[in-house]
Tab-separated table of C-alpha atoms and ligand atoms in Angstrom:
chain	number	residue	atom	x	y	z
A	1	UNK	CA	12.032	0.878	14.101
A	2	UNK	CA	10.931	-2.488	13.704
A	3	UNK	CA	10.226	-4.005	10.834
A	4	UNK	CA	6.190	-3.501	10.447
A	5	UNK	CA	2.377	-4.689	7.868
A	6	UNK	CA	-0.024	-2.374	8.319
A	7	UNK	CA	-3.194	-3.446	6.536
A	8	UNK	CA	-6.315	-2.659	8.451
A	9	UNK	CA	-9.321	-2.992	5.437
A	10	UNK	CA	-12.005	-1.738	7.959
A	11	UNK	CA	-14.214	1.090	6.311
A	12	UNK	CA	-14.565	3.789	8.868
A	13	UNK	CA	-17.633	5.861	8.041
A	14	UNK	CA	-17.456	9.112	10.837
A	15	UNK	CA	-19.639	12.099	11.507
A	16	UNK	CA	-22.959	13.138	12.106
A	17	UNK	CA	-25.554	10.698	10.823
A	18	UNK	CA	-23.045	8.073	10.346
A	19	UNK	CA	-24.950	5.359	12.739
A	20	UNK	CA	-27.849	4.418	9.810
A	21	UNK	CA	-25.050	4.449	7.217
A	22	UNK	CA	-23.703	1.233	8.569
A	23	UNK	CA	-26.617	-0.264	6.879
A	24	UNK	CA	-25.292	0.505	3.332
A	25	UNK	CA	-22.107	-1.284	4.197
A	26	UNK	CA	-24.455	-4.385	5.279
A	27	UNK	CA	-26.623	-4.461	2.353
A	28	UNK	CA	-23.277	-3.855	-0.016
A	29	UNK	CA	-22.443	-7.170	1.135
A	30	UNK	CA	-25.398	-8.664	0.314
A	31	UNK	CA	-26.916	-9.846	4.097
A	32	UNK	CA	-30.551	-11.209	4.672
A	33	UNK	CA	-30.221	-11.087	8.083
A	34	UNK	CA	-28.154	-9.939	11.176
A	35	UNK	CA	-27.861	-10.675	14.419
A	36	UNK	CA	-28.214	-7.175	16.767
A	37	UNK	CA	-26.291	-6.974	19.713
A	38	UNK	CA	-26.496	-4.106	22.442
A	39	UNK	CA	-26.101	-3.747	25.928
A	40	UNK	CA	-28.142	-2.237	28.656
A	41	UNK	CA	-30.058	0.322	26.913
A	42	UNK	CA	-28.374	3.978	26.179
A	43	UNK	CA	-28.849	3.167	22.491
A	44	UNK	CA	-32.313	3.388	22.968
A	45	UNK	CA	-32.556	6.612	24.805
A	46	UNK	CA	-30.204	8.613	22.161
A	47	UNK	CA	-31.743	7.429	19.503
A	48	UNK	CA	-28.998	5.300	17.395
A	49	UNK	CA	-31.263	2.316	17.944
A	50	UNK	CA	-34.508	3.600	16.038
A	51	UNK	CA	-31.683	4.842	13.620
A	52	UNK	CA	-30.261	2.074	12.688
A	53	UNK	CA	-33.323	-0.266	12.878
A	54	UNK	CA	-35.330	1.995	10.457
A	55	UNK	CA	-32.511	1.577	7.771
A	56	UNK	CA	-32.529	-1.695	8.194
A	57	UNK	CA	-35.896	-2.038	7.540
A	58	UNK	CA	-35.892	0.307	4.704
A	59	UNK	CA	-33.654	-2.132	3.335
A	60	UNK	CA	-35.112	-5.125	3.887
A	61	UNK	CA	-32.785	-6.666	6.242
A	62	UNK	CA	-33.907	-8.669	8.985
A	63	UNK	CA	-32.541	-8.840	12.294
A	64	UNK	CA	-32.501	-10.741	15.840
A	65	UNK	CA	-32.085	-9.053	18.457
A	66	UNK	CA	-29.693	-9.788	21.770
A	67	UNK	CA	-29.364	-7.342	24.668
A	68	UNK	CA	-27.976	-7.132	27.992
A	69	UNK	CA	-23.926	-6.977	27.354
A	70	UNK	CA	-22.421	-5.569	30.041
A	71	UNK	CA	-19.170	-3.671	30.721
A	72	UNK	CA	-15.929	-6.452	31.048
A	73	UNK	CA	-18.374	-8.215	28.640
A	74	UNK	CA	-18.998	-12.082	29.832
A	75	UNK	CA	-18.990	-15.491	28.046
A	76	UNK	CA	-22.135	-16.595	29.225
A	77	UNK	CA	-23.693	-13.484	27.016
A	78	UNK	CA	-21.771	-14.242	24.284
A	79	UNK	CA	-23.084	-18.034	24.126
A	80	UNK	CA	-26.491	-17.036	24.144
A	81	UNK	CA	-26.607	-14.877	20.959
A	82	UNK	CA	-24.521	-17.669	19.391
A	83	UNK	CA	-27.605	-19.441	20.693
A	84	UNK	CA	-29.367	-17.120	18.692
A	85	UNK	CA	-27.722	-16.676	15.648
A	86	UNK	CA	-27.547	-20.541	15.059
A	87	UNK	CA	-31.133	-20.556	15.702
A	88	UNK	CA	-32.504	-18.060	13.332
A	89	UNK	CA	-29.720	-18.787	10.662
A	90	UNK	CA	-27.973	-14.687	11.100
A	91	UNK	CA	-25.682	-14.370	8.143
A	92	UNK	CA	-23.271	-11.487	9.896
A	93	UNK	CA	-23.174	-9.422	12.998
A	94	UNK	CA	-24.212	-5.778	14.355
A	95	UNK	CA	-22.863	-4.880	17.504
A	96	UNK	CA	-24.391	-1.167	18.330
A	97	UNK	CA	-22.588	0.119	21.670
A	98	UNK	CA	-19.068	0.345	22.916
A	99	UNK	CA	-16.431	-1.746	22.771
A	100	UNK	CA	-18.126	-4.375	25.189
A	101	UNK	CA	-20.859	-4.953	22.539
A	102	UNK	CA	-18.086	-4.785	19.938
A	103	UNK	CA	-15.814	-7.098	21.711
A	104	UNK	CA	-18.495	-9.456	22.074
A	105	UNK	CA	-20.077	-9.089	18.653
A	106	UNK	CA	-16.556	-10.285	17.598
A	107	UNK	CA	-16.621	-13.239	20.237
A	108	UNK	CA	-20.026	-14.538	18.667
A	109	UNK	CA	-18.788	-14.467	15.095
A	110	UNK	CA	-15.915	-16.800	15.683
A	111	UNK	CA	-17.880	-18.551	18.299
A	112	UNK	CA	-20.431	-20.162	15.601
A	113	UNK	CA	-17.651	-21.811	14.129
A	114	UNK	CA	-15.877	-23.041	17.352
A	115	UNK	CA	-17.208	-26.459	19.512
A	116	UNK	CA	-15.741	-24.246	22.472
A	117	UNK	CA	-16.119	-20.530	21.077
A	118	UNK	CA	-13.762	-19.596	24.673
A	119	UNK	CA	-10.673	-22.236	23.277
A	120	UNK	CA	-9.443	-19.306	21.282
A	121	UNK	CA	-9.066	-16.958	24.350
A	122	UNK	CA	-7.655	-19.599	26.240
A	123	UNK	CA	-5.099	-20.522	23.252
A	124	UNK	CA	-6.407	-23.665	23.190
A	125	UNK	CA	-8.227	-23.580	19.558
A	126	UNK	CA	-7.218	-21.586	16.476
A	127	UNK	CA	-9.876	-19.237	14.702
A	128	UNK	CA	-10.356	-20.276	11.247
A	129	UNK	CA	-13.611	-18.662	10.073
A	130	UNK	CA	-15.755	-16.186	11.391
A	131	UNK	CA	-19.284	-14.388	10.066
A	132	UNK	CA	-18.396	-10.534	9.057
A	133	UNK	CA	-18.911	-8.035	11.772
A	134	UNK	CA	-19.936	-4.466	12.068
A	135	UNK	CA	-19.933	-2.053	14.652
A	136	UNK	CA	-21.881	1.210	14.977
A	137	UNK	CA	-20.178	2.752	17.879
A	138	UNK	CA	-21.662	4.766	21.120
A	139	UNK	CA	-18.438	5.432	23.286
A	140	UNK	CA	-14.443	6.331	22.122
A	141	UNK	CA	-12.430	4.390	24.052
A	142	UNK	CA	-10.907	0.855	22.662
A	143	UNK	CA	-10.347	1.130	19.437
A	144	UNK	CA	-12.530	-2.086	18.618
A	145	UNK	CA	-13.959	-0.140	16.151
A	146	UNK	CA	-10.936	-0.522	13.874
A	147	UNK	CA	-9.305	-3.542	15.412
A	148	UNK	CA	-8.951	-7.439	15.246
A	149	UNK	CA	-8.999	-7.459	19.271
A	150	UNK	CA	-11.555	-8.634	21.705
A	151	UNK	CA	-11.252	-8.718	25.255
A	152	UNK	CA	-14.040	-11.275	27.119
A	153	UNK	CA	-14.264	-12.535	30.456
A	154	UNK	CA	-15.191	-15.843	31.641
A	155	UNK	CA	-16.749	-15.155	34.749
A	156	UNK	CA	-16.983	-18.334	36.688
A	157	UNK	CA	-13.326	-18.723	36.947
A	158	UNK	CA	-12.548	-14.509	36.808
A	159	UNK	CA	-10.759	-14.855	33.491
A	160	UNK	CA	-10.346	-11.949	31.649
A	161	UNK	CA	-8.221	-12.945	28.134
A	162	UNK	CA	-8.373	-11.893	24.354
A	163	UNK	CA	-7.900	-13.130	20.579
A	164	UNK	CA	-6.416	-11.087	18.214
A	165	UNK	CA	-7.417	-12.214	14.797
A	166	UNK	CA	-7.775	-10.355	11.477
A	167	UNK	CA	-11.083	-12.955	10.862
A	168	UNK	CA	-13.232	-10.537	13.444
A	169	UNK	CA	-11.951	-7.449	12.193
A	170	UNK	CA	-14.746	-4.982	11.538
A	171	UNK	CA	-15.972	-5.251	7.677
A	172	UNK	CA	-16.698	-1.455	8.341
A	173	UNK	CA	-17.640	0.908	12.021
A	174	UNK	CA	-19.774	3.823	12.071
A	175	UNK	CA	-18.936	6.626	14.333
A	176	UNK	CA	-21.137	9.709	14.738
A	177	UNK	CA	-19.622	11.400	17.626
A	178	UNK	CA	-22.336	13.559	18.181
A	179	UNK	CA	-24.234	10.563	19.971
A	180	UNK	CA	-21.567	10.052	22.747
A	181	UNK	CA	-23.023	13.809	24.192
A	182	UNK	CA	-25.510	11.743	26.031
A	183	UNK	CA	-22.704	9.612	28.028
A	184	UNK	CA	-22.337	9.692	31.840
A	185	UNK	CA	-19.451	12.201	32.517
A	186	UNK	CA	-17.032	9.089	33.672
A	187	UNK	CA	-17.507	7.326	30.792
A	188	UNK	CA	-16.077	10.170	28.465
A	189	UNK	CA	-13.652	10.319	30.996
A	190	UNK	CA	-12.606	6.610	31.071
A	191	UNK	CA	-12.655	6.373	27.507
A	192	UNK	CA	-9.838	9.289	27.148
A	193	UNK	CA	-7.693	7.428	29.932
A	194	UNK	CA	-7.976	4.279	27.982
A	195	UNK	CA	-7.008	5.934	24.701
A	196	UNK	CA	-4.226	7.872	25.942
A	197	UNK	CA	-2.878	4.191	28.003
A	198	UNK	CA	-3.153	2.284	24.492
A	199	UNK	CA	-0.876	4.979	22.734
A	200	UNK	CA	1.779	4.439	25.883
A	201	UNK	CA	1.663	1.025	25.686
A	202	UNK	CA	3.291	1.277	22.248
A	203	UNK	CA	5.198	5.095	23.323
A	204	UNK	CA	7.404	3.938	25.729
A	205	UNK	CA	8.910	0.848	24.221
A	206	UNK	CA	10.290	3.266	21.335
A	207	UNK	CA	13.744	2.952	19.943
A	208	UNK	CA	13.958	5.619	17.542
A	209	UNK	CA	10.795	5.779	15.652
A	210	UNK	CA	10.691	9.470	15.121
A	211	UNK	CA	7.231	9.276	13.279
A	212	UNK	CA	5.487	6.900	15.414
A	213	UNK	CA	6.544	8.993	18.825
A	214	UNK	CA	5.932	12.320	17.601
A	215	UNK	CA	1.914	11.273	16.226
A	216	UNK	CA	1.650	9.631	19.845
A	217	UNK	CA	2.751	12.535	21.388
A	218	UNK	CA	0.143	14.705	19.188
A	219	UNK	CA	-2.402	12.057	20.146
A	220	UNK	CA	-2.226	12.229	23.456
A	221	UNK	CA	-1.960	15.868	23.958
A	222	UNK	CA	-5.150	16.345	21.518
A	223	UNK	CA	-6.989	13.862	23.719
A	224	UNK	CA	-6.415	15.511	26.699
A	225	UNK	CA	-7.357	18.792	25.037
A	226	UNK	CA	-10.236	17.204	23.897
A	227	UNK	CA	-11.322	16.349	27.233
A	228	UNK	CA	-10.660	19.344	29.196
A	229	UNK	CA	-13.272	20.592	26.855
A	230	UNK	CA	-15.627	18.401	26.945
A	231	UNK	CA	-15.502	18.782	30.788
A	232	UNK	CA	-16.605	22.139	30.241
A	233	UNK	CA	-19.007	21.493	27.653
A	234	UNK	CA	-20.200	17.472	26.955
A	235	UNK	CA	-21.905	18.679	23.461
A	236	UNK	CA	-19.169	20.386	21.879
A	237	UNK	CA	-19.283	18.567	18.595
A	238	UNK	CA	-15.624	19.177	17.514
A	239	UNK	CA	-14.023	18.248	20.579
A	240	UNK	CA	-16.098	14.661	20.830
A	241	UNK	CA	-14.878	14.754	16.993
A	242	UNK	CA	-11.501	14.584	17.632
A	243	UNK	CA	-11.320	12.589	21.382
A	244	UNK	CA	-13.088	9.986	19.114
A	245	UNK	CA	-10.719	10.228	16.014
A	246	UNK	CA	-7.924	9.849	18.297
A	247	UNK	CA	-9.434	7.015	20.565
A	248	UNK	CA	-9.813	4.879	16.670
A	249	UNK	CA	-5.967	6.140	15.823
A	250	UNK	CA	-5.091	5.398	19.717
A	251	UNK	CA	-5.011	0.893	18.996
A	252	UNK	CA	-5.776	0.755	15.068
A	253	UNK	CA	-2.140	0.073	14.406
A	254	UNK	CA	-1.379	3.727	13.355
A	255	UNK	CA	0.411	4.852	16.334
A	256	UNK	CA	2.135	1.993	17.329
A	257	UNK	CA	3.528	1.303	13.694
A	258	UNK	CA	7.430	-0.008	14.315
A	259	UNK	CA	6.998	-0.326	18.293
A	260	UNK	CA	7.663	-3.359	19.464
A	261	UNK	CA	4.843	-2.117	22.187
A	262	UNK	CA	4.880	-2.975	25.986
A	263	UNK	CA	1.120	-4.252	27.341
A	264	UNK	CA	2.257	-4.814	30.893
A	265	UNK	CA	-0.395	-2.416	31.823
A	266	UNK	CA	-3.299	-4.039	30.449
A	267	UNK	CA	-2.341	-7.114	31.551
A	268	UNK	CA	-1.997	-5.970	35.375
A	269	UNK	CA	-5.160	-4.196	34.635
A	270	UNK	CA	-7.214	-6.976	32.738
A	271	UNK	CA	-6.454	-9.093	36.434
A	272	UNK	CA	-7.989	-6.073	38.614
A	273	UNK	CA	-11.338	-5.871	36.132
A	274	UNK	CA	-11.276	-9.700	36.296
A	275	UNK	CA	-11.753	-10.281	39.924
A	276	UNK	CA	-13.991	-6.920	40.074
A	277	UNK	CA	-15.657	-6.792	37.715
A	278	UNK	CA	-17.453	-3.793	38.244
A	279	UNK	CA	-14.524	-1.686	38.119
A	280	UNK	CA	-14.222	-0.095	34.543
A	281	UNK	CA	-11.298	-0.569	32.336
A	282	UNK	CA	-10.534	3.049	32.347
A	283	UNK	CA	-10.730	3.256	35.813
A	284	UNK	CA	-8.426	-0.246	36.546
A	285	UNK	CA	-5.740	1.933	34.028
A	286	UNK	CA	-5.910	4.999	35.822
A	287	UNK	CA	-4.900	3.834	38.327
A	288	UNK	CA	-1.899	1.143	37.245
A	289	UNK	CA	-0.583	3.365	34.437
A	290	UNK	CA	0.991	6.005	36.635
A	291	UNK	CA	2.567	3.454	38.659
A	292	UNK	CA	3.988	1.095	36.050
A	293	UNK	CA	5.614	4.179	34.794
A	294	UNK	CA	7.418	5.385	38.217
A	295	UNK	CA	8.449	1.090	38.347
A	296	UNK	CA	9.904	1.359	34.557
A	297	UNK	CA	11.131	4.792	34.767
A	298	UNK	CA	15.319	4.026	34.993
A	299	UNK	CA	14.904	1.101	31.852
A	300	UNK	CA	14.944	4.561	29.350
A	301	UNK	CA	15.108	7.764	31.070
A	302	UNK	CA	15.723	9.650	28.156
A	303	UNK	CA	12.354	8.873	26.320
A	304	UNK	CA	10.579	9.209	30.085
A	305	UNK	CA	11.433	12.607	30.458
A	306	UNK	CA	10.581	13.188	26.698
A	307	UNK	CA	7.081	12.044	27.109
A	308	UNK	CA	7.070	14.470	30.715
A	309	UNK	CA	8.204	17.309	28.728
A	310	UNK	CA	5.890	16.719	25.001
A	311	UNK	CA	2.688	15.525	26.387
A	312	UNK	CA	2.709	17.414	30.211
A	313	UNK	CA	5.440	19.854	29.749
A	314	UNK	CA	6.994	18.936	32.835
A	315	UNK	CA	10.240	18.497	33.344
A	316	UNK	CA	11.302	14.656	34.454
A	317	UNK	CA	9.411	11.915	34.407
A	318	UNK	CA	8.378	12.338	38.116
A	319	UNK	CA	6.923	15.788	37.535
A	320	UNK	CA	5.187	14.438	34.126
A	321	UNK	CA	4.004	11.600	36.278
A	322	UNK	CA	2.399	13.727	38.932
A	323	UNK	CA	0.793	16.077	36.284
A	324	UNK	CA	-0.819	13.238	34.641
A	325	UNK	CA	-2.413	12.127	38.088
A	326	UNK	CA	-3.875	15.785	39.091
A	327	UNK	CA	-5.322	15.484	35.220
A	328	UNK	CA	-6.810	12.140	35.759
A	329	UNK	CA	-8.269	13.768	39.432
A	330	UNK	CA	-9.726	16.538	37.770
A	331	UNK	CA	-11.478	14.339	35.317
A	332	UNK	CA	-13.282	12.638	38.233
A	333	UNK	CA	-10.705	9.244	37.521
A	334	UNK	CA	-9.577	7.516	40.232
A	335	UNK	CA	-5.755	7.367	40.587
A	336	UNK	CA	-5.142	4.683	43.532
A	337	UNK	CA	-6.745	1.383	44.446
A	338	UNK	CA	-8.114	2.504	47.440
A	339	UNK	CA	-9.898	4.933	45.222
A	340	UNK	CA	-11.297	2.016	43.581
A	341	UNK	CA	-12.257	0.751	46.727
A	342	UNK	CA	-9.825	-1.796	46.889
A	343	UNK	CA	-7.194	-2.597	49.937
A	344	UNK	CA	-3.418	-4.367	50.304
A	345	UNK	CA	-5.549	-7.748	50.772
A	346	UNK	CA	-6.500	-7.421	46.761
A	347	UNK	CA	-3.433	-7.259	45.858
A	348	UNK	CA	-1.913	-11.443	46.147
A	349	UNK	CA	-5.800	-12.351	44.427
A	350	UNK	CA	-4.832	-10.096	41.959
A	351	UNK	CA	-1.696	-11.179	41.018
A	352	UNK	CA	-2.135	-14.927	40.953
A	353	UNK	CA	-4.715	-13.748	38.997
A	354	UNK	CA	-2.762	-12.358	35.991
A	355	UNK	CA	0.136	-15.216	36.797
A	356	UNK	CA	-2.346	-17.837	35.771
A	357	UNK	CA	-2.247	-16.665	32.093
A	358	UNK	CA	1.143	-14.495	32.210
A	359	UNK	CA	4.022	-15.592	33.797
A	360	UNK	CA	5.799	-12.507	32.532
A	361	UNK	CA	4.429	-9.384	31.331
A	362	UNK	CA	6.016	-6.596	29.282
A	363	UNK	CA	8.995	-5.555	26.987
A	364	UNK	CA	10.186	-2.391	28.138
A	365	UNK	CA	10.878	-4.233	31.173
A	366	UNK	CA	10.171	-7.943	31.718
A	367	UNK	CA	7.974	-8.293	34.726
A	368	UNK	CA	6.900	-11.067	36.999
A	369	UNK	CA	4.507	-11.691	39.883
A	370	UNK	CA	7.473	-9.789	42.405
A	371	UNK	CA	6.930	-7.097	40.204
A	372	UNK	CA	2.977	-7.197	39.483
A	373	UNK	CA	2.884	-7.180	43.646
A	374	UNK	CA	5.020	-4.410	43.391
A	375	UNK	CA	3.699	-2.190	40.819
A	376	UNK	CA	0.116	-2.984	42.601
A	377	UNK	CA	1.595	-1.510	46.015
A	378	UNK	CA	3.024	1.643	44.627
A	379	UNK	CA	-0.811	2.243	43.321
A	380	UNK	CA	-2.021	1.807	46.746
A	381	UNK	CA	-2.639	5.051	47.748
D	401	NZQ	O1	-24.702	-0.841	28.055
D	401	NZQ	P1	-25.184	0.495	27.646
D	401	NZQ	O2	-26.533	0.824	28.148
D	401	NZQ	O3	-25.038	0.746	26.167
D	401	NZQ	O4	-24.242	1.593	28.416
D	401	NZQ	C1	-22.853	1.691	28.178
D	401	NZQ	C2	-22.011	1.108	29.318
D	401	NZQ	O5	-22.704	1.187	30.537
D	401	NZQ	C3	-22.478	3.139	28.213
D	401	NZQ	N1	-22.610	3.841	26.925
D	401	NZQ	C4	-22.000	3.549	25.760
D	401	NZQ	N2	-22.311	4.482	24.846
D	401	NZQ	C5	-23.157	5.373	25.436
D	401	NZQ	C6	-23.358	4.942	26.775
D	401	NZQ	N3	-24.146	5.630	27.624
D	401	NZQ	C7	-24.746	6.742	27.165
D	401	NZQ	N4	-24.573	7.225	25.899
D	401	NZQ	C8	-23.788	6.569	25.012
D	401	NZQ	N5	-23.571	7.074	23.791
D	401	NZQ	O6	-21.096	3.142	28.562
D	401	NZQ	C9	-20.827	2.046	29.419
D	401	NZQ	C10	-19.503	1.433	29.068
D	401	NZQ	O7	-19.571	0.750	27.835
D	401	NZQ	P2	-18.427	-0.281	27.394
D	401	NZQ	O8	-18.779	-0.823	26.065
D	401	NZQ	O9	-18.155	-1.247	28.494
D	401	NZQ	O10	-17.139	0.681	27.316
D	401	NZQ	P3	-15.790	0.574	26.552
D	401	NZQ	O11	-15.949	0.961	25.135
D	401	NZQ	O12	-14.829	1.349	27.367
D	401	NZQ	O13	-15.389	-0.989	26.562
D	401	NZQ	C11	-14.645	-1.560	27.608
D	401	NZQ	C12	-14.326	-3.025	27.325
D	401	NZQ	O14	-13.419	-3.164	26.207
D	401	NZQ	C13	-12.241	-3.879	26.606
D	401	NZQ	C14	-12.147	-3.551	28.076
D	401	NZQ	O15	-11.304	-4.424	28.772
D	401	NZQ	C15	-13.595	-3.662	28.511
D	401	NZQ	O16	-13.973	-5.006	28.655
D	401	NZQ	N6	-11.107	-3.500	25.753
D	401	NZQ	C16	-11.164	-3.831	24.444
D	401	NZQ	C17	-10.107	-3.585	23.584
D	401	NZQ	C18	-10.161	-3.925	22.155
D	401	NZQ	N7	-11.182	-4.623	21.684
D	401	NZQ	O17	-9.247	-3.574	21.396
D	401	NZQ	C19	-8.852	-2.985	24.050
D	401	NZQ	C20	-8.985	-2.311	25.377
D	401	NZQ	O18	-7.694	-2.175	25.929
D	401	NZQ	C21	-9.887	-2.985	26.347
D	401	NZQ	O19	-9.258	-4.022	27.051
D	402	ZN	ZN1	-7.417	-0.519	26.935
């Protein structure tokens, strides 16, 4: 186990109703006004929107509004709500939606400060102030809820990179899980495949942290149960409950405490959702994850077949692999690029792609573009 800080000081507030209660958090803090960012409109149809703006009015706290984020969230977004917080003098920021509208939310509060708000995803700037940042959340999946991460694309030159910096972490997150019933089946779906590839990422670089593999292993095996019943049933309060408890446990520093963690993955993946853009995150993982882990396989074959046997009870890593595909097929996931619609001519964009920020990749084993090529050709089909 390595030697490890946890100190996460978001406020979580979860469960039904929670959305409005974000409010209380704001007005705690003393904010006159905040800018509102959302994406392409599900927060109006279920409802959190007329929540949350009716407490905010209750309390007297004004707002500007900014819409239109879209999934693999874009600079060019983010610039125009810093735009309009610098305009109308926003003293903190309310992203409603998923971690897109998070991710961003976090973008524009570091942005105000920055001449170039993309320098700090490029490594170019540091972050030294930021305005405070809340997050009522629509869709389990990244963990931005609970995290100092933010993932942005800029889209003229297909760059997907991210900060991580404790100055955008959320001040506090709402959750109500009961208003991610209204997502598109995929979605719920994506967001499991992401959660389950974030506990991984930290899972298989383990050397003997007991604790922190045996809650990953519970993790992932409640997330999948989770799933299979929402599947069967997308209201079922307790099971979006717990997929969504898991998700914010899933990259909140919990699970991963004392791994060293690994990250190839999203790295490899962060290059295919770069250059296409309309491929979801989930999706782009679905299909690298079972791949990278057939590639990495021989560098610790006893914790391989560990995870095979505690989260799929298979036996071997091949068998665990294999069982984690049909799962992802009967979720509706894709498992292959060609599934994502994607050919053996992708694959060189892809990978100079991810070279241009990551010459090497990974811990568990240290990859390189050979090995990106190679780990995007076992995905092929
Ligand atoms: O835009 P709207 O209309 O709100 O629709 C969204 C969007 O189309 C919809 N949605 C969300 N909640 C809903 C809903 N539809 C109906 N009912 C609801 N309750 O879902 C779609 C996807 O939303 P998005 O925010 O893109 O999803 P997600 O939370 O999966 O975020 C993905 C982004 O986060 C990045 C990914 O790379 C990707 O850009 N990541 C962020 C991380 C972090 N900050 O820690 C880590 C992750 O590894 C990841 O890289
Ligand atoms: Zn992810």
């Amino acid at each position: 186990m390595l030697d490890a800080v946890y100190n996460n000081p978001t406020k979580l507030i979860f469960g039904r109703g929670a959305s409005a209660k974000i409010v209380d958090e704001i007005t705690a803090k003393g904010h006159k006004k905040v800018l509102l960012l959302a994406g392409g409109g599900s927060i109006k149809s279920n409802g959190v929107y007329s929540d949350v703006t009716k407490a905010l009015t209750k309390a007297g706290v004004q707002w500007v509004e900014v819409w239109g984020v879209k999934p693999n969230p874009v600079l060019s977004k983010v610039l125009e709500a810093i735009e309009a917080v610098k305009q109308s003098n926003c003293d903190a920021v309310l992203a409603i939606g998923g971690g897109s509208t998070a991710d961003s939310a976090k973008a524009v509060a570091q942005g105000v400060f920055q001449e170039d708000p993309w320098a700090p995803y490029e490594g170019t700037a540091e972050i030294t102030n930021a305005l405070p940042v809340y997050i009522v959340l629509t869709i389990s999946a990244t963990g931005s809820e609970m995290n100092a991460n933010s993932v942005l694309t800029e889209e003229v030159e297909q760059k997907k990179y991210h900060i991580i910096n404790d100055l955008v972490r959320p001040v506090a997150s709402a959750i109500d899980p009961a208003v991610q019933a209204t997502l598109p089946w995929r979605q719920t779906g994506y967001g499991a495949v992401d959660a389950i590839s974030h506990i991984m990422e930290g899972y298989f670089s383990g050397k003997g942290d007991e604790v922190s593999l045996a809650v990953s292993e519970a993790l992932m095996r409640e997330i999948i149960k989770s799933t299979d019943k929402l599947q069967l049933a997308e209201s079922n309060y307790e099971a979006r409950a717990n997929l969504a408890w898991a998700a914010t446990l899933a990259l909140n520093g919990i699970s991963s405490f004392g791994l060293e963690g690994d990250w190839a993955t999203h790295g490899i993946e962060h290059g295919i959702s770069a250059m296409h853009p309309q491929i979801s995150h989930g999706a782009g993982l679905a299909v690298a994850f079972p791949a990278w882990i057939s590639y990495t396989a021989d560098a610790n074959p006893a914790l391989y077949d560990r995870w095979a046997r505690e989260v799929w009870g298979q036996n071997g890593v091949e068998t665990g692999v294999k069982a984690m595909k049909n799962k992802y097929q009967l979720w509706g996931m894709p498992v292959s690029l060609s599934q994502l619609g994607l050919c053996v001519a992708d694959i060189k964009p892809i990978v100079e792609n991810i070279s241009r920020h990551d010459a090497t990749l990974g811990t568990v084993k240290v990859l390189r573009a050979p090995e990106y090529e190679a780990i995007l050709k076992l995905a092929l089909e």
